[in-house]
mmCIF file of C-alpha atoms in Angstrom:
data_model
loop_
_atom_site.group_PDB
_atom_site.id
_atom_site.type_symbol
_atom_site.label_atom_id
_atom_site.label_comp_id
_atom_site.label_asym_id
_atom_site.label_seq_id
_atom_site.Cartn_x
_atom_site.Cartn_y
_atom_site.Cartn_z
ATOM 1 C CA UNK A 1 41.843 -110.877 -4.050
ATOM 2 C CA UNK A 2 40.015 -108.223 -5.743
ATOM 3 C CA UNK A 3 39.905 -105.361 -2.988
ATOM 4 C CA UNK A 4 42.645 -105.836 -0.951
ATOM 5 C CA UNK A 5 45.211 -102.957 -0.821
ATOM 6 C CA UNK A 6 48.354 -102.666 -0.706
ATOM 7 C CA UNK A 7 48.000 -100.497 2.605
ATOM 8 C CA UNK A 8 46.317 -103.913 4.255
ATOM 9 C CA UNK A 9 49.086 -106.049 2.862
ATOM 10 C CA UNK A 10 51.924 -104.399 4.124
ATOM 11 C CA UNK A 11 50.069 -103.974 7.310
ATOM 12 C CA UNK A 12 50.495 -107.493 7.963
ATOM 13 C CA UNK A 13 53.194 -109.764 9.585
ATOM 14 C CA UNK A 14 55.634 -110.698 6.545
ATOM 15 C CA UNK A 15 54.035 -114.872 7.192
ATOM 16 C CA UNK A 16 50.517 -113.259 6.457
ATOM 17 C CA UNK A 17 51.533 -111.333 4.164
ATOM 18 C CA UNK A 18 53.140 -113.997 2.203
ATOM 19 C CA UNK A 19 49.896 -116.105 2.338
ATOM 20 C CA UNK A 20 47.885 -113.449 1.152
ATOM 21 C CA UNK A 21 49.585 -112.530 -2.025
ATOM 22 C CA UNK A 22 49.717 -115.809 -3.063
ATOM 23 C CA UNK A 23 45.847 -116.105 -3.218
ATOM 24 C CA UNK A 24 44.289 -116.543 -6.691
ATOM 25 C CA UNK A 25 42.372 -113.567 -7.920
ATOM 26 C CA UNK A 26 38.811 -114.283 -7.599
ATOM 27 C CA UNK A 27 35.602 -111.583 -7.821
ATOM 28 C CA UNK A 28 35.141 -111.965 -3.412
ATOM 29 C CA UNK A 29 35.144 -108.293 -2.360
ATOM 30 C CA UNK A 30 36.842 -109.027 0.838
ATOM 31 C CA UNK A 31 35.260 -107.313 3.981
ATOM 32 C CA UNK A 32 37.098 -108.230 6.844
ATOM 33 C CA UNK A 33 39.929 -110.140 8.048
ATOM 34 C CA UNK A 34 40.425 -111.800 10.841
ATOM 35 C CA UNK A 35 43.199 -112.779 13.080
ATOM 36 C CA UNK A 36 42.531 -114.575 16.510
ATOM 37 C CA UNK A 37 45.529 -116.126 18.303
ATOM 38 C CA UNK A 38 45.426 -119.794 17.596
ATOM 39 C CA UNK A 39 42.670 -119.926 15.795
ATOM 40 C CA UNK A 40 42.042 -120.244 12.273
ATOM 41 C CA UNK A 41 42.871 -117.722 9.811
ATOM 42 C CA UNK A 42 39.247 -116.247 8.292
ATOM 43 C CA UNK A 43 38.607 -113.528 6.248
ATOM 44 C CA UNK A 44 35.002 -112.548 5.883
ATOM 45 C CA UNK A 45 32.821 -111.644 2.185
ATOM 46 C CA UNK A 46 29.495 -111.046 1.528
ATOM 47 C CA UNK A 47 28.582 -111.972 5.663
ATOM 48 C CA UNK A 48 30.213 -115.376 4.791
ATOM 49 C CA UNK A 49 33.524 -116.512 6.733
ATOM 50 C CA UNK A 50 36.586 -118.106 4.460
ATOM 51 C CA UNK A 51 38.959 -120.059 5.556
ATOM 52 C CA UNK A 52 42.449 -119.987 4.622
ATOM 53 C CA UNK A 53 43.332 -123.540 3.573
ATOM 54 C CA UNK A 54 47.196 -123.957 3.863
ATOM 55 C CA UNK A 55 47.423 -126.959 1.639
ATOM 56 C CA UNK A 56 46.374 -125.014 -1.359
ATOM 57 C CA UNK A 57 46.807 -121.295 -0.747
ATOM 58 C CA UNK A 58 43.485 -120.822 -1.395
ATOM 59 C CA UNK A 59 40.350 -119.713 0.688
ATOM 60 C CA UNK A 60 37.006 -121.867 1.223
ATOM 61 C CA UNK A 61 33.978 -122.343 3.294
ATOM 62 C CA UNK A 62 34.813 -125.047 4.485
ATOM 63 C CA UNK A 63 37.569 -125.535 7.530
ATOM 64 C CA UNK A 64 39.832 -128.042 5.139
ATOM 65 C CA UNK A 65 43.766 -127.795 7.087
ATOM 66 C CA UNK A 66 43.478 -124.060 7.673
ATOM 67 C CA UNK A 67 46.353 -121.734 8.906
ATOM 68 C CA UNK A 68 46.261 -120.972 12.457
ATOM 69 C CA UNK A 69 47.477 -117.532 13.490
ATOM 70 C CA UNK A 70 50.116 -117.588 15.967
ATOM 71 C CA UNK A 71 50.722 -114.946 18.631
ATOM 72 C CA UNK A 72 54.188 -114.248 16.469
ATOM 73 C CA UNK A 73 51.800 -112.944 13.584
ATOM 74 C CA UNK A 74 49.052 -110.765 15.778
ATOM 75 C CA UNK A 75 52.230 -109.144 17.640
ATOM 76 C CA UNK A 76 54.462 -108.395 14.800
ATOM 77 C CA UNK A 77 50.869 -106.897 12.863
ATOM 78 C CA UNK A 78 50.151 -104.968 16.144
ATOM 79 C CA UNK A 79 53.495 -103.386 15.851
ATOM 80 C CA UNK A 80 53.634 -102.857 12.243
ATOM 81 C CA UNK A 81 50.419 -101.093 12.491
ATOM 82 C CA UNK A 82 51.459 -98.956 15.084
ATOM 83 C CA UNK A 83 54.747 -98.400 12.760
ATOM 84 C CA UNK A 84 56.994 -99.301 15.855
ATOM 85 C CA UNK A 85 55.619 -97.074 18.252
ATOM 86 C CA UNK A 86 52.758 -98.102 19.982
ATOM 87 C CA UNK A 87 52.629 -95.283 22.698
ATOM 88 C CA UNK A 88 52.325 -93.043 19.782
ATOM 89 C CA UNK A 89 48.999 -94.684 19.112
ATOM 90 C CA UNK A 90 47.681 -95.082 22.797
ATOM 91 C CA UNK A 91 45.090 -92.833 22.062
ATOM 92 C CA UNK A 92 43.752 -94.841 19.404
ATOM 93 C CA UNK A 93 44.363 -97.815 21.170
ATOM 94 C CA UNK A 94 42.223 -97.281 23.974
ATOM 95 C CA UNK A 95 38.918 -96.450 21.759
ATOM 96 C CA UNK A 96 39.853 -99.813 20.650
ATOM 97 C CA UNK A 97 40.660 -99.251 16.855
ATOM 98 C CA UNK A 98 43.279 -97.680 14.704
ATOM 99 C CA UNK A 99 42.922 -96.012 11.395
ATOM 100 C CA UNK A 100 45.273 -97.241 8.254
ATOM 101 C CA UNK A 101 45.993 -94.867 5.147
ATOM 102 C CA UNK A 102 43.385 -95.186 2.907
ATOM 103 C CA UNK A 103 40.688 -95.505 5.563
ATOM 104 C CA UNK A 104 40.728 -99.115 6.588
ATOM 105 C CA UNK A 105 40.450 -100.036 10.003
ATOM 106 C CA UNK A 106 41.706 -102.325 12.727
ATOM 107 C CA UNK A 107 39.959 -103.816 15.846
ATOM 108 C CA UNK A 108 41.770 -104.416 18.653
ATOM 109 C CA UNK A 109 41.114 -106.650 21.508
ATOM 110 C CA UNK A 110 42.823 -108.129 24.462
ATOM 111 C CA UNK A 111 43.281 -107.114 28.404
ATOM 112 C CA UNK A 112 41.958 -103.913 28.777
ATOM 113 C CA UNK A 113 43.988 -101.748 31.906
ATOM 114 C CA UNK A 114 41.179 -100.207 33.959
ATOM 115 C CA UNK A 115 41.638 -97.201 35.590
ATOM 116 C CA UNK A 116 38.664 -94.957 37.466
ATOM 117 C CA UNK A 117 36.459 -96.200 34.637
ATOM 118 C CA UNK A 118 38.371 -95.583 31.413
ATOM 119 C CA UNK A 119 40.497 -97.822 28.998
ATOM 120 C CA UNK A 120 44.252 -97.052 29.772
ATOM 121 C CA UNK A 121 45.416 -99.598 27.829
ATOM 122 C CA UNK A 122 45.151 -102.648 25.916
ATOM 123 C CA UNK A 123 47.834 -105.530 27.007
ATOM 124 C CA UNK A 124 48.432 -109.180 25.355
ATOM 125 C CA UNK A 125 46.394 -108.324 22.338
ATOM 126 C CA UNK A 126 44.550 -111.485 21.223
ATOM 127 C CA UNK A 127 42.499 -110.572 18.375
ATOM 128 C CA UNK A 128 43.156 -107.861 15.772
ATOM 129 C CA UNK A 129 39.727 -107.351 13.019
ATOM 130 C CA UNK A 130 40.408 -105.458 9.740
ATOM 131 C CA UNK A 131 37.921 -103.941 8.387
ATOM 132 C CA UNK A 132 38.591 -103.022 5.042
ATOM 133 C CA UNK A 133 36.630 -100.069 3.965
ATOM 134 C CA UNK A 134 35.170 -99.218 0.754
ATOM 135 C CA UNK A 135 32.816 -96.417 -1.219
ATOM 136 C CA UNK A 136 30.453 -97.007 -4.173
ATOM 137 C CA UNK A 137 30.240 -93.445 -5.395
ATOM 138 C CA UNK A 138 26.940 -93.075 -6.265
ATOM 139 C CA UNK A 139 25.253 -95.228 -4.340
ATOM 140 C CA UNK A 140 22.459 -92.378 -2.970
ATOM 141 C CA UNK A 141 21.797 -91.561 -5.996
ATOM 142 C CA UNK A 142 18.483 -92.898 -5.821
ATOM 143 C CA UNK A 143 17.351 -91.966 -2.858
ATOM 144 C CA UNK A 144 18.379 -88.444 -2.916
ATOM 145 C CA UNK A 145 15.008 -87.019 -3.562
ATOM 146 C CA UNK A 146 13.612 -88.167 -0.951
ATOM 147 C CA UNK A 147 16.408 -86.341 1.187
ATOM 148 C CA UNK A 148 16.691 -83.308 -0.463
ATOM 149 C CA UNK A 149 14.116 -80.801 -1.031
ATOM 150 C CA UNK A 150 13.061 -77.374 -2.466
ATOM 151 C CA UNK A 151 15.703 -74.068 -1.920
ATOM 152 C CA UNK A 152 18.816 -76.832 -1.407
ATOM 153 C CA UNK A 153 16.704 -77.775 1.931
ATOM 154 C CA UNK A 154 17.792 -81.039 3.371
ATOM 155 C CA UNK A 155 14.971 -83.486 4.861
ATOM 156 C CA UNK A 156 15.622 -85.015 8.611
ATOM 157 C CA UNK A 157 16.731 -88.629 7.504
ATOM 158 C CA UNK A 158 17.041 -91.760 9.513
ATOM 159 C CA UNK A 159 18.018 -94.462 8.098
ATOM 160 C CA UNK A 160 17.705 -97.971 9.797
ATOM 161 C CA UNK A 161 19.771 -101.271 9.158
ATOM 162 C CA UNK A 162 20.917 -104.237 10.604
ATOM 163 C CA UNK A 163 24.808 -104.828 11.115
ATOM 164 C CA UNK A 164 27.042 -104.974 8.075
ATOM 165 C CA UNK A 165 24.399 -103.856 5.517
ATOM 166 C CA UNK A 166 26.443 -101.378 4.079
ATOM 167 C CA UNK A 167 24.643 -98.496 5.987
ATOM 168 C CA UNK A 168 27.900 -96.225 6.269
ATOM 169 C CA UNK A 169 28.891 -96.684 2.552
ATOM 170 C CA UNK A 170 25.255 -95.170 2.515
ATOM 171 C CA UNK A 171 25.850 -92.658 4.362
ATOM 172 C CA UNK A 172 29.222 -91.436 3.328
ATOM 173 C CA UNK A 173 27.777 -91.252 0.016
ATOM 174 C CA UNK A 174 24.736 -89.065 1.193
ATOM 175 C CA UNK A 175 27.449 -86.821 2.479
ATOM 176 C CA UNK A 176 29.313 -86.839 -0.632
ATOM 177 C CA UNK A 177 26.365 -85.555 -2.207
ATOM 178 C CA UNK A 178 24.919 -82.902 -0.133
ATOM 179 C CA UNK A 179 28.166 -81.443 0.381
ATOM 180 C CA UNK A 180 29.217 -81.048 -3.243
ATOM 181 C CA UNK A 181 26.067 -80.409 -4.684
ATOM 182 C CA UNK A 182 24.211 -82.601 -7.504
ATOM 183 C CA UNK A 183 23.086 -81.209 -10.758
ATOM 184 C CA UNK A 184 20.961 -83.776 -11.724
ATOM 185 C CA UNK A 185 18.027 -82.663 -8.712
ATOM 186 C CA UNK A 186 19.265 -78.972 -8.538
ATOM 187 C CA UNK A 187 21.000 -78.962 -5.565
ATOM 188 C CA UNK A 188 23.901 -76.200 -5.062
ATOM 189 C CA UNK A 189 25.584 -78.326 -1.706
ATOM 190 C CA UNK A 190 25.369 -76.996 1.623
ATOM 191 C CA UNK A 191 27.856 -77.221 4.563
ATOM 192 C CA UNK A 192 27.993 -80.616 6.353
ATOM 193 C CA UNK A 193 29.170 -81.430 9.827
ATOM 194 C CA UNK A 194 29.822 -84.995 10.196
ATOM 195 C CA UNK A 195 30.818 -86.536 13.207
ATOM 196 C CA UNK A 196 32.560 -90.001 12.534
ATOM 197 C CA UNK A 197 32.942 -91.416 16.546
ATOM 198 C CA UNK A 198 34.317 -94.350 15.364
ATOM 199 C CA UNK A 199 36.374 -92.850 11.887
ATOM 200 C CA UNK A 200 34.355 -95.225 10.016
ATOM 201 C CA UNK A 201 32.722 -92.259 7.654
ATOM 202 C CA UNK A 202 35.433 -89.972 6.367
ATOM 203 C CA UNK A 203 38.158 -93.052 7.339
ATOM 204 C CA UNK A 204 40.889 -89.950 8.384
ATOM 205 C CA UNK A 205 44.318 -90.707 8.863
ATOM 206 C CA UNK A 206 46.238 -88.040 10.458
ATOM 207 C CA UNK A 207 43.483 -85.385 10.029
ATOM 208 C CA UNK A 208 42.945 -85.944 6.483
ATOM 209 C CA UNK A 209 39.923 -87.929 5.293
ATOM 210 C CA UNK A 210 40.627 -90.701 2.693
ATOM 211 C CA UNK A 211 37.003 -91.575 1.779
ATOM 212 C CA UNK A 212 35.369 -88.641 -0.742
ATOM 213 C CA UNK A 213 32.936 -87.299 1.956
ATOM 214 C CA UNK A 214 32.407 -83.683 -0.492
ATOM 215 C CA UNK A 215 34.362 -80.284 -0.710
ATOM 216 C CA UNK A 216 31.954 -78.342 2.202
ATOM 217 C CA UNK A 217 32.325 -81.230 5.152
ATOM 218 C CA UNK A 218 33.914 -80.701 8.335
ATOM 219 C CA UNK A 219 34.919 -83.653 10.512
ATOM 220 C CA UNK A 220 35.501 -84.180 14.226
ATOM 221 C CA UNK A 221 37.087 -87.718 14.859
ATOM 222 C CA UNK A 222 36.935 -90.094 17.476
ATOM 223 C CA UNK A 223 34.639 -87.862 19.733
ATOM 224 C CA UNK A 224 31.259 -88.703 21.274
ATOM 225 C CA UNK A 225 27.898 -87.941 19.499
ATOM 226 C CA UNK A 226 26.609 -85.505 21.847
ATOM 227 C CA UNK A 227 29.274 -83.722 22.493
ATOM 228 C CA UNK A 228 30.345 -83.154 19.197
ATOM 229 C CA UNK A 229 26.812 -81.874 18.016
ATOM 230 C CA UNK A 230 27.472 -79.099 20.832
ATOM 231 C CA UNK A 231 31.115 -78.468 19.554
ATOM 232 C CA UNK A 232 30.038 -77.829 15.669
ATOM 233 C CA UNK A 233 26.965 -75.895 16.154
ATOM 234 C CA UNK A 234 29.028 -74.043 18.068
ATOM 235 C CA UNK A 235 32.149 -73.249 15.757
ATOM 236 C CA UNK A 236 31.390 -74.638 12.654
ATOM 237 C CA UNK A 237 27.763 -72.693 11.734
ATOM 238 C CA UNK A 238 26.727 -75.974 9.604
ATOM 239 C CA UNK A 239 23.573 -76.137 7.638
ATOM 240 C CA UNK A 240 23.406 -80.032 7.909
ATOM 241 C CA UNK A 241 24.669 -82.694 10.873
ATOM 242 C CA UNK A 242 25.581 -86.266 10.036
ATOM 243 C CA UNK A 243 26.386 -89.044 12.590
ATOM 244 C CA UNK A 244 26.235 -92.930 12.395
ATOM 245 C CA UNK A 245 24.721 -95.138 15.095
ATOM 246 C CA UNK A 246 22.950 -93.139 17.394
ATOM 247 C CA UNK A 247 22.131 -95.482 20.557
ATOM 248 C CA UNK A 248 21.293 -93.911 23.778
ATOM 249 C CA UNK A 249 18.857 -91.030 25.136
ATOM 250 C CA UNK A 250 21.863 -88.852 25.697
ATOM 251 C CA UNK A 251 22.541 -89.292 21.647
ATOM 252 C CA UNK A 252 18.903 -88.456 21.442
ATOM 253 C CA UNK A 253 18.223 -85.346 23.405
ATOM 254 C CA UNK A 254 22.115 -83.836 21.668
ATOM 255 C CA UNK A 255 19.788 -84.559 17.956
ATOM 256 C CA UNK A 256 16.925 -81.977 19.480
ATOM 257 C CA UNK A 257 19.602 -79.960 20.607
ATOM 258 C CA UNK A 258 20.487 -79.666 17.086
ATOM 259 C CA UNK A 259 17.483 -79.260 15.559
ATOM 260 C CA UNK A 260 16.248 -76.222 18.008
ATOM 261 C CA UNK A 261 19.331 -74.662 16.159
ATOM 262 C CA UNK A 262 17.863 -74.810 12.660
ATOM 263 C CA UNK A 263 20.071 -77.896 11.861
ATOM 264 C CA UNK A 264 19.008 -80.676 9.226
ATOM 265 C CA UNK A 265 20.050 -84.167 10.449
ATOM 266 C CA UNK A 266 20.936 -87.613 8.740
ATOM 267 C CA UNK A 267 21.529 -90.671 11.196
ATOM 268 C CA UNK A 268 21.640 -93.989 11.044
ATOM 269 C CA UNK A 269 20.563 -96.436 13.988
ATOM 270 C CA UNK A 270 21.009 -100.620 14.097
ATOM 271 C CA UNK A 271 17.755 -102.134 13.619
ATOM 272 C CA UNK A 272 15.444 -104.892 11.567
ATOM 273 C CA UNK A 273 12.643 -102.218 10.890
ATOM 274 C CA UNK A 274 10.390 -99.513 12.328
ATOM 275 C CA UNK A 275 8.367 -101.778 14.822
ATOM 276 C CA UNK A 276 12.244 -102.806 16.108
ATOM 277 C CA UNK A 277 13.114 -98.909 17.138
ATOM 278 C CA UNK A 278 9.243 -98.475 18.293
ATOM 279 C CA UNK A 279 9.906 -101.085 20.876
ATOM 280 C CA UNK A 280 13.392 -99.948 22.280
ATOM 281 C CA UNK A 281 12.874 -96.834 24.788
ATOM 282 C CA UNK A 282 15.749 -95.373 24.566
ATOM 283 C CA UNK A 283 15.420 -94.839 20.801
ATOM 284 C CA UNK A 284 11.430 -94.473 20.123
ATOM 285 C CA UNK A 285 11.655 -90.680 20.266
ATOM 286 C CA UNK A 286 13.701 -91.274 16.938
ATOM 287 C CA UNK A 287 10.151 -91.985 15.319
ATOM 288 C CA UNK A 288 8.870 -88.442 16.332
ATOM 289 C CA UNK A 289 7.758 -86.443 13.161
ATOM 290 C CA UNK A 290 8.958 -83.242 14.205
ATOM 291 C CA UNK A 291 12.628 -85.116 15.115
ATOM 292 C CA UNK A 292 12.774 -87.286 11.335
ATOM 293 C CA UNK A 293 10.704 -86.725 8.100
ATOM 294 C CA UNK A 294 12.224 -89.870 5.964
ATOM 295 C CA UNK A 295 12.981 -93.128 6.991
ATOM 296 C CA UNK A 296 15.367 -95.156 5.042
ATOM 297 C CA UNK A 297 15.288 -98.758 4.997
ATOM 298 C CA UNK A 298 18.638 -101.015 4.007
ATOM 299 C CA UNK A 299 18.614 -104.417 2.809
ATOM 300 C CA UNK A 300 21.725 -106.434 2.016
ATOM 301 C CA UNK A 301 19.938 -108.674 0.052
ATOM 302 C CA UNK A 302 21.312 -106.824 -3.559
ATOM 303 C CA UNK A 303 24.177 -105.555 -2.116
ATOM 304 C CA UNK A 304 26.032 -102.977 0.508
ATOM 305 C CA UNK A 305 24.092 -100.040 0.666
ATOM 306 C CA UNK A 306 21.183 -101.086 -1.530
ATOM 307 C CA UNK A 307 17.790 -99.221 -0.143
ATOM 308 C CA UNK A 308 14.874 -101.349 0.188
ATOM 309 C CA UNK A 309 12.473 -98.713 0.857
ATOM 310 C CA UNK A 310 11.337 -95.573 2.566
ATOM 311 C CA UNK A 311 8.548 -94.429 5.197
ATOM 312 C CA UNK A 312 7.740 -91.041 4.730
ATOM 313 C CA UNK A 313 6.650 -89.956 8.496
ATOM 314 C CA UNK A 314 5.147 -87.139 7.421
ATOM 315 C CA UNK A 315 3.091 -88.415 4.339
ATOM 316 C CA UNK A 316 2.502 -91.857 6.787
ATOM 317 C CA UNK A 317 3.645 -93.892 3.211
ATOM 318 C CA UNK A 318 5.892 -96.106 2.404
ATOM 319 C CA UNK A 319 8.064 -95.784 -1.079
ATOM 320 C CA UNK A 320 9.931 -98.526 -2.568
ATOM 321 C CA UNK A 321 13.309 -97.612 -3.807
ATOM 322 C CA UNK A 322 14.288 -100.747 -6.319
#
């Protein structure tokens, strides 16, 4: 397989891991992989599911004799992910995820323990997702005009897409940029906060982040949106805040909060186009001009991360980025 690490390999029971390395190298740029007790082993490229077909070692569409992942194979990855020590990782565990080196990322499902509201624990895991995390330096390249502007200013930027349209790799490159600077539009770098919830963004593993997210970006992990816009404006005096996914008013009213401090802000939110956030409540203040300038548009169509175009709120245009 063309993009699957060595970290992800060794991450897996040794049967997996067996069946994996004996794939033939092919061009699929592997997104996820999947492993559901007793059901079929799948691993997921370009939004299409493959199936692992046992008679041949080799992947296809279609469900020809497939592996089925025992409960031997999702226990002995659980516990090789959580190097033999899962109470070290119960933390983790109970947001649901845990980070590998190199920024990749498992899901983790089963029977959650309850208690007074909050996750304790998860039991009898039954599913475990890896998400196998990439960047395409450059990527914003394109775009970055219409998010920086004169003085090394940064422009309020929303960008809307549906699932799995490479929105983050968008984003972490955006970051990449304003935080290092980028001589080809003038632009000296500023200080970026970035808040990564879900340590999809920076992809940290034990503190240190192992996607390039720039030389002037600080990162709080695993910590809710609006509370972590209150922490950095707080302590880390930044000239621009990033987040991913903003969904609820609370997320909202933290983004105002933000911007009454002189803070720039880049966002993303899940959605099939303008009219789609227009019609959810608890997002339409997102559409305020004085809240966003640029709008940002992502297709999958050519590719994770690939703009298809850009409302300017303020202008009341559209631009088209390809």
């Amino acid at each position: 397989m063309k993009n699957i690490s060595d970290e992800i390999i060794n991450s897996l029971s040794l049967n997996l891991r067996e069946k994996i390395k004996k794939l033939p190298k092919s061009n699929l740029n592997i997104e996820e992989i999947r492993l559901r007790a007793q059901k079929p082993l799948i691993l997921n490229a370009n939004n299409k599911d493959y199936f692992y077909n046992e008679k041949d070692n080799d992947l296809g569409i279609k469900m020809d004799k497939p592996y089925i992942v025992t409960r031997e194979d999702i226990e002995q990855t659980f516990q090789i992910i959580c190097k033999y020590s899962i109470h070290t990782f119960m933390d983790d565990i109970t947001k649901g995820f845990i980070t590998l080196r190199g920024g990749h990322r498992v899901g983790i499902v089963g029977k959650a323990i309850v208690e007074n509201g909050q996750v304790k624990n998860i039991k009898h895991i039954s599913s475990l997702n890896i998400r196998i995390s990439r960047e395409i330096i450059g990527c914003s390249d394109k775009i970055l005009d219409h998010i920086i502007k004169d003085n090394n200013q940064v422009n309020n930027t929303l960008i809307i897409s549906p699932p799995q349209c490479g929105k983050t790799t968008l984003l972490r490159d955006i970051v990449r940029n304003l935080s290092n600077g980028n001589k080809r539009f003038g632009f000296k770098g500023t200080k970026v906060a970035l808040i990564d919830e879900r340590n999809e963004i920076g992809g940290s593993y034990l503190g240190v982040p192992q996607m390039d997210v720039g030389i002037r970006t600080d990162i709080i992990e695993t910590c809710p949106k609006d509370i972590g816009i209150i922490m950095l404006l707080r302590s880390m005096s930044p000239n621009v805040i990033v987040t991913d996914e903003i969904g609820n008013e609370k997320e909202v009213k933290a983004l105002y909060t933000a911007l009454n401090g002189g803070v720039s802000l880049i966002t993303t939110v899940h959605g099939d186009s303008i009219d789609d956030i227009k019609g959810r409540k608890e997002l339409s203040h997102l559409l305020d001009r004085e809240l966003f300038k640029k709008v940002i548009i992502l297709s999958a169509r050519k590719g994770p991360g690939t703009v298809e175009k850009i409302y300017d709120l303020e202008e009341k245009r559209w631009y088209f980025a390809n």
